[in-house]
Amino acid sequence: MGENNEKKKIRVWCDGCYDMVHFGHANSLRQAKALGDVLIVGVHTDEEISKHKGPPVFTQEERYKMVRAIKWVDQVVEGAPYVTTLETLDKYQCDFCVHGDDITVTAEGIDTYHLVKTAGKYREVSRTAGVSTTDLVGRMLLLTREHFKRGDKEYTVALDHSSNLGTDSTARSPYTGCSQFLPTTQKIIQFSSGLSPKPTDKVVYVAGAFDLFHVGHLDFLEAAHAQGDFLIVGLHTDLEVNRYKGSNYPIMNLHERVLSVLACKYVHEVVIGAPYSVTAELMEHFNVDVVCHGATPIALDADGSDPYTVPKQRGCFKILNSGNTMTTEDIVQRIIRHRLEFEERNTKKEQKEMAVLKAAAKKQLNGDSLSLFKLCIWSILNSVLLIPRFAKNILFIQCKS
């Protein structure tokens, strides 16, 4: 009976680059998992991505690790082929493939999903508007603060003009260009675990910016999760992050960071806009047993005080060494060091997307014109020629087809 039940489970296949894994990727995988029971995710190699798309920001090992940590993923297939084949679906016993409603093409401009589409084994989910890896790379290259604002502009996302990058609001492609991200309570609910700590649970609290969620954050959260039973992550506001980090940080605004952290399987709850200093009120409200921080330097609060004074006094503060020294600043430096390569990558990506869109539009136009021509011919014959009714009906059917 157990084997029969296992066979009845719907296995779903997704694949992609998953470079700089963000909440857009996570949302796509969440939707894909909802279409079945088991989600298998194939991740392409650095070599394949460089050939078809351009240099990835993260290494393949980093990307494999990030995808494994997304709460809806059941299995990761390393080195998945760039073009999705029926053989791949059969190998992993998947019923169909799922992808977002954006365009993915090879270096030759061929749809990477054309084989599974033809076989009727392709399903589509909605792309998360307002974020993409291309967009995030553009934010770092432009070094703009426009992705987080004050007052009535707090929820808007816009980038300075940068036609050579193809990453801002002036970009022509609807997939490469940046559009406004509109946070909703429904989206947060979809990402949330919905769990509450049990009375016997040991509650762990950590806080930070968690900007451009990466493997350094992931390893730290895994280490923090191991300290107890229920992990709560406090996320600081954009203005607070900018106060202690300076420059153009954070790259991702608060709402984007909330979803990115919630998608991590080690996280149970997020405090949105948490105070920088861990107060007695906060610890008592969430019944916090232990407060952790990474091995990175701790900036003082705005008044010059130690933000971890209270947990230190209570003897429940821990410094965790996850063994991973990666920081958000390291990622930004990766982008800046290879600026020209990423500018070329973004431009080429937009050009390929536009070529596919134009070809589709041309095909649609030609099809509409042919149908209109057939219909006109039938109308003329119907009104002028004296032909039997059954012949007219046959001609009408042929014209319609």
Short mmCIF file of C-alpha atoms in Angstrom, two decimals:
data_model
loop_
_atom_site.label_atom_id
_atom_site.label_comp_id
_atom_site.label_asym_id
_atom_site.label_seq_id
_atom_site.Cartn_x
_atom_site.Cartn_y
_atom_site.Cartn_z
CA MET A 1 0.00 0.00 0.00
CA GLY A 2 2.86 2.33 0.84
CA GLU A 3 4.42 1.79 -2.59
CA ASN A 4 1.09 2.42 -4.33
CA ASN A 5 0.60 5.69 -2.43
CA GLU A 6 4.11 6.76 -3.38
CA LYS A 7 3.38 6.10 -7.07
CA LYS A 8 0.27 8.27 -6.89
CA LYS A 9 2.25 11.32 -5.80
CA ILE A 10 2.61 13.98 -8.49
CA ARG A 11 6.26 14.78 -9.08
CA VAL A 12 7.00 18.26 -10.44
CA TRP A 13 10.19 19.32 -12.23
CA CYS A 14 11.64 22.85 -12.22
CA ASP A 15 15.03 23.96 -13.46
CA GLY A 16 17.03 27.13 -13.84
CA CYS A 17 20.19 29.06 -13.00
CA TYR A 18 18.94 30.23 -9.57
CA ASP A 19 21.70 32.81 -9.45
CA MET A 20 21.47 35.17 -6.48
CA VAL A 21 18.44 33.27 -5.22
CA HIS A 22 15.74 35.77 -4.26
CA PHE A 23 12.07 35.70 -3.30
CA GLY A 24 11.07 35.69 -6.99
CA HIS A 25 12.75 32.30 -7.42
CA ALA A 26 11.23 31.11 -4.16
CA ASN A 27 7.74 32.23 -5.17
CA SER A 28 8.01 30.38 -8.47
CA LEU A 29 9.04 27.20 -6.64
CA ARG A 30 6.25 27.69 -4.10
CA GLN A 31 3.70 27.85 -6.93
CA ALA A 32 5.26 24.82 -8.64
CA LYS A 33 5.10 22.75 -5.44
CA ALA A 34 1.41 23.65 -5.10
CA LEU A 35 0.76 21.88 -8.43
CA GLY A 36 1.98 18.54 -7.11
CA ASP A 37 3.36 16.63 -4.14
CA VAL A 38 7.12 16.38 -4.70
CA LEU A 39 9.26 19.17 -6.17
CA ILE A 40 12.49 18.28 -7.96
CA VAL A 41 14.68 21.25 -8.93
CA GLY A 42 17.46 21.06 -11.50
CA VAL A 43 20.24 23.64 -11.27
CA HIS A 44 22.52 24.42 -14.24
CA THR A 45 26.31 24.43 -14.07
CA ASP A 46 28.47 27.55 -14.30
CA GLU A 47 29.66 26.40 -17.73
CA GLU A 48 26.14 26.06 -19.13
CA ILE A 49 25.04 29.43 -17.74
CA SER A 50 28.12 31.21 -19.09
CA LYS A 51 27.52 29.70 -22.53
CA HIS A 52 23.83 30.58 -22.83
CA LYS A 53 23.33 33.57 -20.58
CA GLY A 54 26.55 35.08 -19.27
CA PRO A 55 28.70 34.71 -16.14
CA PRO A 56 26.78 33.79 -12.97
CA VAL A 57 27.33 35.79 -9.78
CA PHE A 58 27.38 32.71 -7.52
CA THR A 59 29.29 29.50 -8.14
CA GLN A 60 27.36 26.34 -8.88
CA GLU A 61 28.14 24.90 -5.43
CA GLU A 62 26.76 28.06 -3.80
CA ARG A 63 23.65 27.91 -5.98
CA TYR A 64 23.05 24.22 -5.23
CA LYS A 65 23.21 25.00 -1.51
CA MET A 66 20.86 27.98 -1.74
CA VAL A 67 18.17 26.06 -3.65
CA ARG A 68 18.33 23.14 -1.19
CA ALA A 69 17.52 25.58 1.62
CA ILE A 70 14.26 26.81 0.05
CA LYS A 71 11.43 25.35 2.12
CA TRP A 72 9.38 24.02 -0.81
CA VAL A 73 12.22 22.07 -2.48
CA ASP A 74 12.34 18.31 -1.93
CA GLN A 75 15.34 17.40 -4.09
CA VAL A 76 18.04 19.23 -6.05
CA VAL A 77 19.56 17.82 -9.24
CA GLU A 78 23.03 19.22 -9.82
CA GLY A 79 24.17 20.01 -13.35
CA ALA A 80 20.75 19.83 -14.99
CA PRO A 81 20.79 20.35 -18.81
CA TYR A 82 19.98 23.87 -20.01
CA VAL A 83 17.32 22.60 -22.44
CA THR A 84 14.66 20.62 -20.61
CA THR A 85 14.06 17.24 -22.28
CA LEU A 86 11.51 14.46 -21.88
CA GLU A 87 14.40 12.16 -20.97
CA THR A 88 15.15 14.38 -17.96
CA LEU A 89 11.52 14.24 -16.80
CA ASP A 90 11.47 10.46 -17.21
CA LYS A 91 14.79 10.02 -15.39
CA TYR A 92 13.42 11.72 -12.28
CA GLN A 93 9.90 10.30 -12.74
CA CYS A 94 8.37 13.77 -13.06
CA ASP A 95 4.88 14.21 -14.47
CA PHE A 96 5.49 17.66 -15.93
CA CYS A 97 7.77 20.70 -15.91
CA VAL A 98 6.91 24.11 -14.43
CA HIS A 99 8.37 27.52 -15.24
CA GLY A 100 7.43 31.17 -14.88
CA ASP A 101 5.72 33.15 -17.64
CA ASP A 102 8.97 34.81 -18.74
CA ILE A 103 11.23 33.87 -21.64
CA THR A 104 14.23 31.53 -21.34
CA VAL A 105 16.29 30.92 -24.46
CA THR A 106 19.58 29.28 -25.40
CA ALA A 107 22.58 31.08 -26.87
CA GLU A 108 20.98 30.44 -30.29
CA GLY A 109 17.70 32.03 -29.22
CA ILE A 110 15.77 28.73 -28.94
CA ASP A 111 13.09 28.31 -26.27
CA THR A 112 14.63 26.01 -23.63
CA TYR A 113 11.23 24.44 -22.95
CA HIS A 114 10.11 23.78 -26.53
CA LEU A 115 10.41 19.98 -26.19
CA VAL A 116 8.25 19.65 -23.08
CA LYS A 117 5.79 22.21 -24.44
CA THR A 118 5.32 20.18 -27.61
CA ALA A 119 4.75 17.02 -25.54
CA GLY A 120 2.13 18.74 -23.39
CA LYS A 121 4.24 18.36 -20.25
CA TYR A 122 4.71 22.04 -19.48
CA ARG A 123 2.89 24.16 -16.89
CA GLU A 124 3.29 27.87 -16.32
CA VAL A 125 3.13 29.96 -13.13
CA SER A 126 3.11 33.71 -12.69
CA ARG A 127 6.45 35.50 -12.54
CA THR A 128 6.95 37.69 -9.47
CA ALA A 129 6.95 41.25 -10.79
CA GLY A 130 9.44 43.75 -9.39
CA VAL A 131 12.50 41.55 -8.93
CA SER A 132 14.95 39.50 -10.98
CA THR A 133 18.61 38.59 -10.79
CA THR A 134 19.21 41.00 -13.68
CA ASP A 135 17.46 43.75 -11.73
CA LEU A 136 19.52 43.13 -8.57
CA VAL A 137 22.76 43.14 -10.56
CA GLY A 138 21.64 46.44 -12.07
CA ARG A 139 21.02 47.94 -8.63
CA MET A 140 24.56 47.10 -7.58
CA LEU A 141 26.10 48.36 -10.80
CA LEU A 142 24.18 51.62 -10.62
CA LEU A 143 24.94 52.07 -6.91
CA THR A 144 21.66 53.91 -6.44
CA ARG A 145 19.65 54.44 -3.27
CA GLU A 146 16.43 54.70 -5.22
CA HIS A 147 15.30 51.18 -4.34
CA PHE A 148 14.39 52.36 -0.82
CA LYS A 149 12.76 55.68 -0.02
CA ARG A 150 11.21 57.67 2.78
CA GLY A 151 7.66 58.75 3.58
CA ASP A 152 5.03 58.34 0.89
CA LYS A 153 7.67 56.95 -1.49
CA GLU A 154 8.58 54.10 0.87
CA TYR A 155 7.05 51.32 -1.22
CA THR A 156 8.19 52.43 -4.66
CA VAL A 157 10.99 50.77 -6.59
CA ALA A 158 12.72 52.69 -9.38
CA LEU A 159 16.18 52.88 -10.88
CA ASP A 160 18.14 55.67 -12.49
CA HIS A 161 18.28 55.73 -16.29
CA SER A 162 20.77 53.18 -17.56
CA SER A 163 19.99 52.15 -21.11
CA ASN A 164 23.31 50.32 -21.48
CA LEU A 165 22.36 47.88 -18.73
CA GLY A 166 18.83 47.10 -19.75
CA THR A 167 17.88 46.80 -16.09
CA ASP A 168 15.88 49.88 -15.23
CA SER A 169 12.31 51.05 -15.84
CA THR A 170 13.24 52.17 -19.37
CA ALA A 171 14.24 48.65 -20.46
CA ARG A 172 12.12 47.39 -23.34
CA SER A 173 11.82 43.75 -22.35
CA PRO A 174 9.06 43.08 -19.78
CA TYR A 175 11.22 40.33 -18.25
CA THR A 176 14.55 42.14 -17.97
CA GLY A 177 13.16 45.51 -16.93
CA CYS A 178 12.48 46.41 -13.34
CA SER A 179 8.86 46.93 -12.35
CA GLN A 180 7.44 48.02 -9.03
CA PHE A 181 7.28 45.39 -6.30
CA LEU A 182 4.03 45.67 -4.40
CA PRO A 183 4.11 43.85 -1.06
CA THR A 184 0.87 42.34 0.24
CA THR A 185 -0.15 40.56 3.43
CA GLN A 186 -1.26 37.61 1.27
CA LYS A 187 2.27 37.17 -0.11
CA ILE A 188 3.74 37.19 3.39
CA ILE A 189 1.16 34.62 4.52
CA GLN A 190 2.04 32.39 1.55
CA PHE A 191 5.73 32.47 2.53
CA SER A 192 5.17 32.16 6.28
CA SER A 193 5.40 28.81 8.07
CA GLY A 194 2.28 29.67 10.07
CA LEU A 195 3.80 27.97 13.10
CA SER A 196 4.03 29.20 16.69
CA PRO A 197 6.56 28.00 19.26
CA LYS A 198 5.33 25.33 21.64
CA PRO A 199 5.61 26.05 25.38
CA THR A 200 8.54 23.63 25.61
CA ASP A 201 10.42 25.07 22.59
CA LYS A 202 13.74 26.83 23.02
CA VAL A 203 13.35 30.10 21.09
CA VAL A 204 16.37 31.53 19.29
CA TYR A 205 16.51 35.16 18.11
CA VAL A 206 18.87 36.72 15.58
CA ALA A 207 18.70 40.11 13.87
CA GLY A 208 20.30 41.88 10.93
CA ALA A 209 19.86 43.26 7.43
CA PHE A 210 20.07 39.94 5.56
CA ASP A 211 20.49 41.92 2.36
CA LEU A 212 20.92 40.02 -0.93
CA PHE A 213 20.27 36.76 0.91
CA HIS A 214 23.29 34.54 0.29
CA VAL A 215 25.13 31.42 1.48
CA GLY A 216 26.84 33.34 4.28
CA HIS A 217 23.41 34.17 5.72
CA LEU A 218 22.25 30.62 5.07
CA ASP A 219 25.09 28.97 6.98
CA PHE A 220 24.61 31.38 9.89
CA LEU A 221 20.87 30.69 10.08
CA GLU A 222 21.50 26.95 9.96
CA ALA A 223 23.91 27.33 12.90
CA ALA A 224 21.40 29.50 14.78
CA HIS A 225 18.60 27.02 14.11
CA ALA A 226 20.73 24.31 15.73
CA GLN A 227 20.81 26.33 18.98
CA GLY A 228 17.15 25.69 19.72
CA ASP A 229 13.76 24.63 18.41
CA PHE A 230 12.21 27.81 16.98
CA LEU A 231 14.17 30.48 15.08
CA ILE A 232 12.96 34.08 14.89
CA VAL A 233 14.76 36.56 12.63
CA GLY A 234 14.52 40.29 13.23
CA LEU A 235 14.91 42.41 10.10
CA HIS A 236 15.98 46.03 10.48
CA THR A 237 14.33 48.84 8.51
CA ASP A 238 15.96 50.23 5.38
CA LEU A 239 16.90 53.48 7.12
CA GLU A 240 18.40 51.62 10.08
CA VAL A 241 20.47 49.41 7.76
CA ASN A 242 21.62 52.46 5.86
CA ARG A 243 22.64 54.11 9.16
CA TYR A 244 25.05 51.36 10.17
CA LYS A 245 26.11 50.14 6.72
CA GLY A 246 26.15 53.43 4.80
CA SER A 247 26.73 53.71 1.03
CA ASN A 248 23.68 52.55 -0.95
CA TYR A 249 22.69 49.74 1.42
CA PRO A 250 20.38 47.92 1.64
CA ILE A 251 20.29 46.75 -1.98
CA MET A 252 16.93 45.05 -1.32
CA ASN A 253 14.22 46.92 0.53
CA LEU A 254 12.65 45.64 3.76
CA HIS A 255 9.72 43.85 2.13
CA GLU A 256 11.95 42.06 -0.35
CA ARG A 257 14.27 40.99 2.47
CA VAL A 258 11.34 39.69 4.52
CA LEU A 259 10.23 37.30 1.78
CA SER A 260 13.80 36.18 1.03
CA VAL A 261 14.37 35.22 4.67
CA LEU A 262 10.92 33.62 5.09
CA ALA A 263 11.66 31.30 2.15
CA CYS A 264 14.55 29.75 4.11
CA LYS A 265 13.65 26.39 5.65
CA TYR A 266 15.54 27.18 8.89
CA VAL A 267 13.41 30.24 9.69
CA HIS A 268 10.10 29.99 11.54
CA GLU A 269 9.18 33.65 12.02
CA VAL A 270 10.31 37.14 11.01
CA VAL A 271 10.00 40.40 12.94
CA ILE A 272 9.46 43.11 10.31
CA GLY A 273 11.29 46.32 11.19
CA ALA A 274 12.86 44.95 14.38
CA PRO A 275 14.58 47.44 16.74
CA TYR A 276 18.35 47.54 16.36
CA SER A 277 18.96 46.95 20.05
CA VAL A 278 17.60 43.69 21.48
CA THR A 279 15.46 44.99 24.33
CA ALA A 280 14.03 43.27 27.39
CA GLU A 281 10.55 43.94 25.99
CA LEU A 282 11.37 42.16 22.75
CA MET A 283 12.84 39.14 24.53
CA GLU A 284 9.86 38.82 26.85
CA HIS A 285 7.30 39.33 24.07
CA PHE A 286 8.74 36.47 22.02
CA ASN A 287 9.90 34.37 25.01
CA VAL A 288 13.45 34.41 23.66
CA ASP A 289 15.83 31.97 25.33
CA VAL A 290 19.01 32.70 23.41
CA VAL A 291 20.20 35.58 21.19
CA CYS A 292 22.85 34.88 18.56
CA HIS A 293 25.09 36.95 16.31
CA GLY A 294 27.58 35.99 13.64
CA ALA A 295 31.34 36.39 13.81
CA THR A 296 31.11 39.76 12.00
CA PRO A 297 31.72 43.09 13.80
CA ILE A 298 28.76 44.53 15.75
CA ALA A 299 27.95 48.18 15.03
CA LEU A 300 26.81 50.35 17.94
CA ASP A 301 23.27 51.71 18.17
CA ALA A 302 22.54 55.31 17.19
CA ASP A 303 23.09 56.45 20.80
CA GLY A 304 26.45 54.71 20.98
CA SER A 305 25.24 51.77 23.10
CA ASP A 306 25.86 48.05 22.60
CA PRO A 307 22.72 46.61 20.94
CA TYR A 308 23.22 43.30 22.80
CA THR A 309 23.59 44.66 26.32
CA VAL A 310 20.38 43.03 27.64
CA PRO A 311 21.00 39.45 26.39
CA LYS A 312 24.63 39.72 27.54
CA GLN A 313 23.49 40.72 31.02
CA ARG A 314 21.08 37.78 31.05
CA GLY A 315 23.83 35.39 30.01
CA CYS A 316 22.02 34.20 26.89
CA PHE A 317 24.08 35.84 24.14
CA LYS A 318 26.14 33.68 21.77
CA ILE A 319 28.58 34.46 18.97
CA LEU A 320 28.27 31.81 16.27
CA ASN A 321 31.03 30.94 13.85
CA SER A 322 29.29 29.30 10.89
CA GLY A 323 32.55 28.77 9.05
CA ASN A 324 31.37 30.99 6.18
CA THR A 325 32.83 34.50 5.94
CA MET A 326 30.82 35.71 2.94
CA THR A 327 29.12 39.10 3.35
CA THR A 328 26.77 41.20 1.23
CA GLU A 329 29.69 43.54 0.54
CA ASP A 330 31.62 40.60 -0.95
CA ILE A 331 28.82 40.01 -3.46
CA VAL A 332 28.74 43.67 -4.45
CA GLN A 333 32.50 43.56 -4.99
CA ARG A 334 32.10 40.48 -7.22
CA ILE A 335 29.69 42.45 -9.37
CA ILE A 336 31.86 45.57 -9.51
CA ARG A 337 35.02 43.60 -10.37
CA HIS A 338 33.25 42.07 -13.36
CA ARG A 339 31.17 45.13 -14.22
CA LEU A 340 31.73 45.01 -17.97
CA GLU A 341 30.90 41.30 -18.16
CA PHE A 342 27.62 41.80 -16.32
CA GLU A 343 26.70 44.87 -18.37
CA GLU A 344 27.22 42.79 -21.53
CA ARG A 345 25.24 39.90 -20.00
CA ASN A 346 22.26 42.11 -19.18
CA THR A 347 22.26 43.76 -22.60
CA LYS A 348 22.46 40.42 -24.47
CA LYS A 349 19.71 38.94 -22.32
CA GLU A 350 17.36 41.79 -23.19
CA GLN A 351 18.21 41.55 -26.90
CA LYS A 352 17.40 37.82 -26.97
CA GLU A 353 14.14 38.36 -25.12
CA MET A 354 13.11 41.12 -27.52
CA ALA A 355 13.94 38.93 -30.53
CA VAL A 356 11.66 36.17 -29.20
CA LEU A 357 8.86 38.66 -28.49
CA LYS A 358 9.12 40.16 -31.99
CA ALA A 359 9.08 36.71 -33.62
CA ALA A 360 5.98 35.75 -31.64
CA ALA A 361 4.26 39.01 -32.54
CA LYS A 362 5.10 38.54 -36.23
CA LYS A 363 3.76 34.97 -36.18
CA GLN A 364 0.54 36.14 -34.55
CA LEU A 365 0.16 38.96 -37.07
CA ASN A 366 0.70 36.63 -40.03
CA GLY A 367 -1.82 34.16 -38.61
CA ASP A 368 -4.43 36.90 -38.10
CA SER A 369 -3.88 38.25 -41.62
CA LEU A 370 -4.30 34.80 -43.18
CA SER A 371 -7.49 34.15 -41.24
CA LEU A 372 -8.89 37.52 -42.29
CA PHE A 373 -8.03 36.83 -45.95
CA LYS A 374 -9.80 33.45 -45.84
CA LEU A 375 -12.85 34.97 -44.25
CA CYS A 376 -13.03 37.71 -46.91
CA ILE A 377 -12.83 35.14 -49.73
CA TRP A 378 -15.63 33.12 -48.15
CA SER A 379 -17.79 36.25 -47.78
CA ILE A 380 -17.34 37.13 -51.45
CA LEU A 381 -18.17 33.63 -52.60
CA ASN A 382 -21.15 33.45 -50.28
CA SER A 383 -22.67 36.68 -51.54
CA VAL A 384 -21.81 36.48 -55.25
CA LEU A 385 -21.52 32.89 -56.39
CA LEU A 386 -24.47 30.56 -56.57
CA ILE A 387 -23.10 27.43 -54.97
CA PRO A 388 -24.89 24.73 -53.01
CA ARG A 389 -25.37 25.39 -49.32
CA PHE A 390 -23.43 22.26 -48.30
CA ALA A 391 -20.43 23.44 -50.39
CA LYS A 392 -20.54 26.83 -48.69
CA ASN A 393 -20.54 25.12 -45.30
CA ILE A 394 -17.52 23.02 -46.20
CA LEU A 395 -15.65 26.10 -47.47
CA PHE A 396 -16.59 28.02 -44.31
CA ILE A 397 -15.15 25.25 -42.14
CA GLN A 398 -11.91 25.25 -44.12
CA CYS A 399 -11.64 29.04 -43.90
CA LYS A 400 -12.19 28.99 -40.15
CA SER A 401 -9.47 26.38 -39.72
#
